[in-house]
Amino acid sequence: MVELLSPARDFPSLSAALENGADSVYVGIEGCNMRANVSNFTLETLKDAVTQCHKQDKKIYVCTNTIMKNKDITYFKKILPILHDLDVDALIISDLGALKLAIDKGIDVHMSIQSNISNVESLNLLEELGVKRVVLSRELSLFEIKEIRENTKLEIETFIHGAMCVAVSGRCFLSSYLYNKSANCGECLQPCRKKWKLESGEGEFLLDQRENGGYFMSPKDMCMIKHVPELIDAGIDAFKIEGRARPADYVATVTKVYNEAITSYEKGGREFNQQWMEELKKVFNRGFDTGFYFKTPYKTSTYNEATHIKKDIGSVVNYYKNVSAAEIKLWDDLLINDEIIIQGNKTGSVIQLVESMQIEGEDISKAKKGQNVGLKVTDRVRPNDIVYKRIKKI
């Protein structure tokens, strides 16, 4: 059975992944991961994250995959005993020195996408060094992945959904050059996602904002939901969802969709469900492509092509387990059949339609700003969880 691996930037995202079918999650810790500009776990909060995952029989992998200079290796040596004692399931690593240190400490290692592993000989060497799993280069085709699968005993993992980088395996120097913020040390400010102009030495515009709005260095997001059967048949051990900078509702939606597709295929289903694609379109995306799996990507993106936006409209005051209902304090109007998202550290991200509302025991079809309303909920929620309304873009 293929492993579904989801990202988690914080506890709401972690809970969202686990509650929506992820078999494992990957997280970052402060100091040595590729998402230094977003929320990360500390060594103290990581302990709770490991406990939460292992209680649900799920695995947790920790990203330590930046380029490491001597000072970084010194820090890595310092935290390795702590990571070992926390019983994390693996470290995701790109540096060979960090690889040796982790193996010597008895911690499983997954070789990062940042290493750009693209051939069998590289996997053979990594196997000799003690690596358990390799995250294969995004630049490989499905045919090339099958070829590798047939010639290695190592576990192989590939990205199946999320952002694509204009640079080979994320090895980009643009952010460092423009802002002195190194992408390879987790500080990327994503200048490639901005509008650009390309001109000749004579001032002639070769590419400008008339070409796809100027986003010609920003690839569309990878989306392999239509090709889950082919990926499973190729023998890939783990499907990885990109998005450690994404919020809990993104993680919940994407994880749930891919979990449903995997489960459907493993039960003998062969039909693609168009609703899966419609759900994926609701959350942040730059449009969809299939990356390098079948061809060289050629389409560029705009900033965000999500069909829906979310607006915070209230917070949970109380949850009543016996009747599966929550009291919500509203700061915006809410209607029957509105789609809502309830998010919190332990709750993760509950996404549902409003099917039943009451005020003082009376059924209502509309609740107004400033009111407290009783709401039927599909899963347990908690006081102080934030309530959002998902609204279709006009």
PDB file of C-alpha atoms in Angstrom, residues 122 142 166 170 222 245 317 322 340 378:
ATOM      1  CA  SER A 122      23.392   7.333  -6.875  1.00  0.00           C
ATOM      2  CA  LEU A 142       7.415   8.413 -14.983  1.00  0.00           C
ATOM      3  CA  VAL A 166      11.777  27.208 -11.811  1.00  0.00           C
ATOM      4  CA  GLY A 170      15.082  24.048  -5.884  1.00  0.00           C
ATOM      5  CA  MET A 222       1.960  19.903 -10.089  1.00  0.00           C
ATOM      6  CA  ALA A 245       3.905  26.932   3.906  1.00  0.00           C
ATOM      7  CA  VAL A 317     -17.476  29.288  22.028  1.00  0.00           C
ATOM      8  CA  ASN A 322     -23.967  14.705  22.946  1.00  0.00           C
ATOM      9  CA  ILE A 340     -17.482  26.669   6.300  1.00  0.00           C
ATOM     10  CA  THR A 378     -19.672  16.849  11.421  1.00  0.00           C
TER      11      THR A 378
END
